PDB file of C-alpha atoms and ligand atoms in Angstrom:
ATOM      1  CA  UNK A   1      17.826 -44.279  33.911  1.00 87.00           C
ATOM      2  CA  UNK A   2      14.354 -42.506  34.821  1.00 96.00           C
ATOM      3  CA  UNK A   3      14.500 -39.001  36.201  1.00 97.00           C
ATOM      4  CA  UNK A   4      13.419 -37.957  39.368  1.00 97.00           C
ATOM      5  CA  UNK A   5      10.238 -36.332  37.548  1.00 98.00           C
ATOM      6  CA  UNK A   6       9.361 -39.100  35.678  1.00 98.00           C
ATOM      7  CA  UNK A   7       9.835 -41.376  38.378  1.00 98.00           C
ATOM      8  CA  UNK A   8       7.673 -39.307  40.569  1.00 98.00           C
ATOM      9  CA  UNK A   9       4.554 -39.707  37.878  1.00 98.00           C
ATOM     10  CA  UNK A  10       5.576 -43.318  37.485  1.00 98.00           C
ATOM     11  CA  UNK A  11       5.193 -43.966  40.678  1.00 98.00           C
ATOM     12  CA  UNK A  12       1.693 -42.230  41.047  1.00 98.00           C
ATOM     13  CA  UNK A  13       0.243 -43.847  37.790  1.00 98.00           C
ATOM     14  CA  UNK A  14       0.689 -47.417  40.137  1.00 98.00           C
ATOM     15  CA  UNK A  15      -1.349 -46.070  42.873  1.00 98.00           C
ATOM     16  CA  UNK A  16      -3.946 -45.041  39.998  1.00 98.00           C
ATOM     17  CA  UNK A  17      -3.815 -48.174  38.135  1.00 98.00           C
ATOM     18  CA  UNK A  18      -4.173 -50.278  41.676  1.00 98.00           C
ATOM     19  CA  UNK A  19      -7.232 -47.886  42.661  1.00 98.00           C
ATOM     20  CA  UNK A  20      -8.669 -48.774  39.131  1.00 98.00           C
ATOM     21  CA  UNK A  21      -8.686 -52.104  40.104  1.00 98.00           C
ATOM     22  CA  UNK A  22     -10.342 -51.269  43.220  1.00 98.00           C
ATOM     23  CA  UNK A  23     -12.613 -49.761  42.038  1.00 98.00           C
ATOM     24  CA  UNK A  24     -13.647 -51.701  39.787  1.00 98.00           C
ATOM     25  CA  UNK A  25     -13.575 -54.723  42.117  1.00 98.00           C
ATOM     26  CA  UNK A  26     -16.158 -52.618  44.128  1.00 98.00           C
ATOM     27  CA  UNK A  27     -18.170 -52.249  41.274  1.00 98.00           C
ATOM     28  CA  UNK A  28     -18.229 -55.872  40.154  1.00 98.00           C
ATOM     29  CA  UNK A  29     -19.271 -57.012  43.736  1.00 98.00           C
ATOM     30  CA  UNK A  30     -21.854 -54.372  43.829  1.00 98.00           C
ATOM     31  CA  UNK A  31     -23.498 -55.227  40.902  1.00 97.00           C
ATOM     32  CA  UNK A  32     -23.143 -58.953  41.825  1.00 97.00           C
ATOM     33  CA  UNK A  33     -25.121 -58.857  44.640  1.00 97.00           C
ATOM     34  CA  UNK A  34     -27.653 -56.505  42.493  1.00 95.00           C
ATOM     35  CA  UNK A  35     -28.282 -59.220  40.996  1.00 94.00           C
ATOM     36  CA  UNK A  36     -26.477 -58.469  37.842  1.00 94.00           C
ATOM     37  CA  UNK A  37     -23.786 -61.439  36.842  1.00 94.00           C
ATOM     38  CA  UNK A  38     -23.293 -60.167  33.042  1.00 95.00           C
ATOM     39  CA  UNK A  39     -22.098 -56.821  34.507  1.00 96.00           C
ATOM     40  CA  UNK A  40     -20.275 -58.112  37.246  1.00 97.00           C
ATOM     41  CA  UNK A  41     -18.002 -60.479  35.186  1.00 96.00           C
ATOM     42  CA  UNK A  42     -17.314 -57.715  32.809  1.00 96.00           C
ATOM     43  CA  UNK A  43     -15.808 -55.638  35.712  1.00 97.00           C
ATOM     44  CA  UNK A  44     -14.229 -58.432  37.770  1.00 98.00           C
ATOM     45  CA  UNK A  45     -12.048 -58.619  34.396  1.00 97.00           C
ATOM     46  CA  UNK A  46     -11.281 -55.258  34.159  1.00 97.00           C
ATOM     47  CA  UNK A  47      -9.943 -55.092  38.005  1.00 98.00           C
ATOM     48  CA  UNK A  48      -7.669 -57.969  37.128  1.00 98.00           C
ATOM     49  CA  UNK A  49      -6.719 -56.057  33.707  1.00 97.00           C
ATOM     50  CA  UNK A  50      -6.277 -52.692  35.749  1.00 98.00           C
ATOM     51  CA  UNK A  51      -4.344 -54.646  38.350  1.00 98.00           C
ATOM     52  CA  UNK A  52      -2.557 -56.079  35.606  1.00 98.00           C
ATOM     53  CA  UNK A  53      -1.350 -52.177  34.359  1.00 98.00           C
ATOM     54  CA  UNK A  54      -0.572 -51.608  37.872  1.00 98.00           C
ATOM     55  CA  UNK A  55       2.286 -54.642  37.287  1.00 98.00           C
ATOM     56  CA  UNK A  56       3.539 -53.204  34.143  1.00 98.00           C
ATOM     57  CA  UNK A  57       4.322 -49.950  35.962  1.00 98.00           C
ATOM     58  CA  UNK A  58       6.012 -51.673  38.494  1.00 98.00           C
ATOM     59  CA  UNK A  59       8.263 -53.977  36.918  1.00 98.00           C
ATOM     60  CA  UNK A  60       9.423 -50.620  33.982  1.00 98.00           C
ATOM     61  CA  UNK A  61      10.194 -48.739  37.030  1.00 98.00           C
ATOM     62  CA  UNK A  62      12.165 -51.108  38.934  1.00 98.00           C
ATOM     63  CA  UNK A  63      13.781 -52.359  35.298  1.00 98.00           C
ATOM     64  CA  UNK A  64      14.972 -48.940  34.343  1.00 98.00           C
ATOM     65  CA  UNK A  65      16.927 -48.420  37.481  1.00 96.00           C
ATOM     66  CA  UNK A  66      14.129 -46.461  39.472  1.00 98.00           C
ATOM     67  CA  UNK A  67      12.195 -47.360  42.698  1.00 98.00           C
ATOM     68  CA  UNK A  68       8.583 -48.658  42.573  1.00 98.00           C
ATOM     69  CA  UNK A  69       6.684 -47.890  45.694  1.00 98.00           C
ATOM     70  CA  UNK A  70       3.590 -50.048  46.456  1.00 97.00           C
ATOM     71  CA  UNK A  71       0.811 -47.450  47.401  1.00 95.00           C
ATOM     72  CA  UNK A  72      -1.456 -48.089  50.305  1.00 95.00           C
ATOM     73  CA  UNK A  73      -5.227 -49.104  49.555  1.00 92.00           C
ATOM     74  CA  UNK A  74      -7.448 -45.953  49.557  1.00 95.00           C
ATOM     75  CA  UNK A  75     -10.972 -47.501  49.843  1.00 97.00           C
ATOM     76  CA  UNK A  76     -13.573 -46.816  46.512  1.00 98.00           C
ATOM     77  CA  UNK A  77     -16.876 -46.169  46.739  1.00 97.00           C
ATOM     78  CA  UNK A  78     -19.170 -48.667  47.831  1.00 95.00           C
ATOM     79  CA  UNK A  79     -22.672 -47.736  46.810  1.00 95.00           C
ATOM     80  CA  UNK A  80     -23.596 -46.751  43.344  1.00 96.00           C
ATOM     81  CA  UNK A  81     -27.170 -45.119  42.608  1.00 94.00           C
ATOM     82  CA  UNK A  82     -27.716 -47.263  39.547  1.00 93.00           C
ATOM     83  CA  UNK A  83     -26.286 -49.118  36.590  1.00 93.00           C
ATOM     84  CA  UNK A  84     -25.941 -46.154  34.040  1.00 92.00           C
ATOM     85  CA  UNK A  85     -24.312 -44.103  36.990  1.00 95.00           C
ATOM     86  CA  UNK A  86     -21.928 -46.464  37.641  1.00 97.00           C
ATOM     87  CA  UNK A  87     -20.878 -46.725  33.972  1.00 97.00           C
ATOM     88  CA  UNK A  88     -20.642 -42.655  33.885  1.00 97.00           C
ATOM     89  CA  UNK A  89     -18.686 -42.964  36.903  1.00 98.00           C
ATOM     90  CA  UNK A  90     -16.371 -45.498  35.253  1.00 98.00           C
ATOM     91  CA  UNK A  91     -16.146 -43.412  31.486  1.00 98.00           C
ATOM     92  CA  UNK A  92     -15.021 -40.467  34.112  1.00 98.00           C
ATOM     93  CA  UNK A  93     -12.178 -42.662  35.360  1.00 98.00           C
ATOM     94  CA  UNK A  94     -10.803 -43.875  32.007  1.00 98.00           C
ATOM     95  CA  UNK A  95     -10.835 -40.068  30.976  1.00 98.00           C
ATOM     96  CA  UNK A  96      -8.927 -39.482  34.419  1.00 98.00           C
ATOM     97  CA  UNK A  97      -6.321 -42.088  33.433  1.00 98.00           C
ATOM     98  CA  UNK A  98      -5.967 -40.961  29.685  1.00 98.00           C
ATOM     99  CA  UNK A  99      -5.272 -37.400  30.827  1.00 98.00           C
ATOM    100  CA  UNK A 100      -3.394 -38.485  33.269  1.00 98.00           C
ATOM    101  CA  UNK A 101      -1.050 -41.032  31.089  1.00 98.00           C
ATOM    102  CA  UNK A 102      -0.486 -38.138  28.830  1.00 98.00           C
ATOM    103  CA  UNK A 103       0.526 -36.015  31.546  1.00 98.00           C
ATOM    104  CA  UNK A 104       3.748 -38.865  31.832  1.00 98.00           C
ATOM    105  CA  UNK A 105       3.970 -38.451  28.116  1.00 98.00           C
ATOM    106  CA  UNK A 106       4.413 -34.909  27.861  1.00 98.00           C
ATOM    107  CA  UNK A 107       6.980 -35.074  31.153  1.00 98.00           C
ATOM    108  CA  UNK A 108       8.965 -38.045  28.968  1.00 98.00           C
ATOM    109  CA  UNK A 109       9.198 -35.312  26.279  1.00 98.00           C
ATOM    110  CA  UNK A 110      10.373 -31.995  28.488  1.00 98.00           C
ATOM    111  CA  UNK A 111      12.750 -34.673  30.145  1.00 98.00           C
ATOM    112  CA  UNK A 112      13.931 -36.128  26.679  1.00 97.00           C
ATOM    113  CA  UNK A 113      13.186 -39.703  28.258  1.00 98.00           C
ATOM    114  CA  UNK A 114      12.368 -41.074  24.629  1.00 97.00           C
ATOM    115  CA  UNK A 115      12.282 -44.408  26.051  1.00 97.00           C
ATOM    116  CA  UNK A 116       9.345 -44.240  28.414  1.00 98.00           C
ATOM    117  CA  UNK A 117       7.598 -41.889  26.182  1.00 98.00           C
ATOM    118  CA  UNK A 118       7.784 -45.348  23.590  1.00 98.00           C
ATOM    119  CA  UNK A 119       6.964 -47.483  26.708  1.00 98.00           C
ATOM    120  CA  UNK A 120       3.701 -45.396  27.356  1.00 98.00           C
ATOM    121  CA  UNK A 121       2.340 -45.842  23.835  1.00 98.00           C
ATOM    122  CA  UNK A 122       1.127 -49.393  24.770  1.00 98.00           C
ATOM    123  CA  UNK A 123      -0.743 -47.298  27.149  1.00 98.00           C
ATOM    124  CA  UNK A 124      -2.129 -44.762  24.996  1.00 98.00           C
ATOM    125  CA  UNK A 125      -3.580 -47.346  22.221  1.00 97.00           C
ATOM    126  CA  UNK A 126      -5.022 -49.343  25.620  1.00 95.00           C
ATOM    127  CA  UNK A 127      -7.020 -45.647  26.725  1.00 97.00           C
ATOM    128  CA  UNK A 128      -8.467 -45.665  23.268  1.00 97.00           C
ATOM    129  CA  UNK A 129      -9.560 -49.291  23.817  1.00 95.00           C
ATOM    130  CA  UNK A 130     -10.792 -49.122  26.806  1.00 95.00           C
ATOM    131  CA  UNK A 131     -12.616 -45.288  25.769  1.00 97.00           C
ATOM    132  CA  UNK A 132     -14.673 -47.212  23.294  1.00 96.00           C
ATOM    133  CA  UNK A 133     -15.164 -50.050  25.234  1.00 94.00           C
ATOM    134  CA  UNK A 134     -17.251 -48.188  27.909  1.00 96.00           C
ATOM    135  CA  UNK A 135     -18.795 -45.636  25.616  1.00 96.00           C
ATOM    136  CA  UNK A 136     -20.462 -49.027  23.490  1.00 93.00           C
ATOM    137  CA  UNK A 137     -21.489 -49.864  26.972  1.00 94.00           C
ATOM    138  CA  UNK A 138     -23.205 -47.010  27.467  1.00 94.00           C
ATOM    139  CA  UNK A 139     -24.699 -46.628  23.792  1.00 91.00           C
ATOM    140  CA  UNK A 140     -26.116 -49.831  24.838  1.00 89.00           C
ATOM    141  CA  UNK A 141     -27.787 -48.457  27.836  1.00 89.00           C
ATOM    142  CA  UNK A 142     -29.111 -45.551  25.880  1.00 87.00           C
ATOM    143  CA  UNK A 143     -30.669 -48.513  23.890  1.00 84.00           C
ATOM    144  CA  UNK A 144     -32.322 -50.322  26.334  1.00 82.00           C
ATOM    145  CA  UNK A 145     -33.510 -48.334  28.888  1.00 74.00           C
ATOM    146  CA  UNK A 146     -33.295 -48.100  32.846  1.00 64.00           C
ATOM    147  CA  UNK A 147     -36.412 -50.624  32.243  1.00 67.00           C
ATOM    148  CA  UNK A 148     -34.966 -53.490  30.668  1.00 81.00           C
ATOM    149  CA  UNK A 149     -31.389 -53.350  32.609  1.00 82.00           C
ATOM    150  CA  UNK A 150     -31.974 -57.339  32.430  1.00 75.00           C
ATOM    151  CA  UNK A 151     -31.473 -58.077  28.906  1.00 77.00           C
ATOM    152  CA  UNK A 152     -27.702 -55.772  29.072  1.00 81.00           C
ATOM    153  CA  UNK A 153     -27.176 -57.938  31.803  1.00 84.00           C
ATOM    154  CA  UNK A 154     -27.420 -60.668  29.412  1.00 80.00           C
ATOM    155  CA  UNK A 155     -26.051 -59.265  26.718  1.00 80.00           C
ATOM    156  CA  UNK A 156     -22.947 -57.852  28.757  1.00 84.00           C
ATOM    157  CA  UNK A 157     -22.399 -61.543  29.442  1.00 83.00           C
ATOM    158  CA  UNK A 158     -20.602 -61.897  26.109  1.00 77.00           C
ATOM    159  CA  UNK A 159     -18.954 -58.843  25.374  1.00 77.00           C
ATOM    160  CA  UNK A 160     -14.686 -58.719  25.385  1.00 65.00           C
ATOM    161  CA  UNK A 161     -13.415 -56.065  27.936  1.00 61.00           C
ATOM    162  CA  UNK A 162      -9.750 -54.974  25.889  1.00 56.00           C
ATOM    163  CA  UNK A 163      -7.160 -57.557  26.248  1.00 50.00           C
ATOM    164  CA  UNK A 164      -9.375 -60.412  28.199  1.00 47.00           C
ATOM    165  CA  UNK A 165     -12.077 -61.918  26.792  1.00 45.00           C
ATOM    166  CA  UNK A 166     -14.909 -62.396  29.388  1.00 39.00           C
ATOM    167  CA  UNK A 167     -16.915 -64.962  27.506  1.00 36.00           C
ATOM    168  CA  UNK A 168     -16.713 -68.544  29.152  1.00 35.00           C
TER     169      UNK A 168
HETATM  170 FE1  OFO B   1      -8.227 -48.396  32.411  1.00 72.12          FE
HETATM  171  O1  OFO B   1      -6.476 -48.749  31.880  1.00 72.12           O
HETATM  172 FE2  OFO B   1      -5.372 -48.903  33.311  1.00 72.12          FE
HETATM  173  O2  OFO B   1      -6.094 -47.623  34.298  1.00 72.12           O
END
């Protein structure tokens, strides 16, 4: 049985793993009509992964006796003033997520909910993942240059996001 605190943080990390999805969705279609189909595909993937977390939450709540609430859609940015902004925008998320995961951790342990706390390391592993993941994106951009955004684009095209491989 969850308490009503870790319920409550539960509960909040769906409506942060469905506005991950978001925005990333909003990313990959911005970048898609930039032009950019190697950048795009990488973040269509990781809207279905988020959305994917968002699931997981769901069904552990509603399995361990609490109530998952589906949150409303709270509409991500649409613009972005270029490609290395928009990856610095999404390395700022992932750090918002880690944090925030760990925030449920450290509530599991104050509540002594030693189950969820073991649920959540599937979770914390995934943050390092997906860390790394978006910092060798943006080593790569360091590489290239805002000039030559066109070769990432094609080199993006067969890199793994964690979990879903985005090569065809
Ligand atoms: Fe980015 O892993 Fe879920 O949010």
């Amino acid at each position: 049985m969850l308490s009503t605190k870790v319920e409550e943080l539960l509960n909040a990390q769906i409506e942060k793993e469905g506005y991950s999805s978001l925005l990333y969705l909003s990313m990959a279609s911005w970048a898609e009509e930039q032009g950019y189909p190697g950048i795009s595909k990488w973040l269509y993937a990781q809207s279905d992964e988020e959305k994917g977390h968002m699931l997981e939450f769901i069904h552990f709540v509603n399995d361990r006796g609490g109530k998952a609430v589906i949150p409303g859609l709270k509409k991500p940015p649409a613009e972005h003033s270029g490609i290395q902004e928009m990856f610095n925008d999404v390395m700022s998320h992932e750090q918002f997520i880690t944090a925030s995961i760990n925030d449920i951790v450290a509530m599991c342990i104050e509540e002594r909910d030693f189950t969820t706390q073991n649920w959540l390391q599937g979770f914390v592993s995934e943050q390092i993942e997906e860390e790394a993941s978006v910092q060798e994106i943006l080593d790569k951009l360091k590489l290239v240059g805002s000039n030559n955004i066109y070769m990432f684009d094609r080199d993006i095209l067969g890199m793994r996001t964690s979990g879903t491989d985005t090569a065809e």
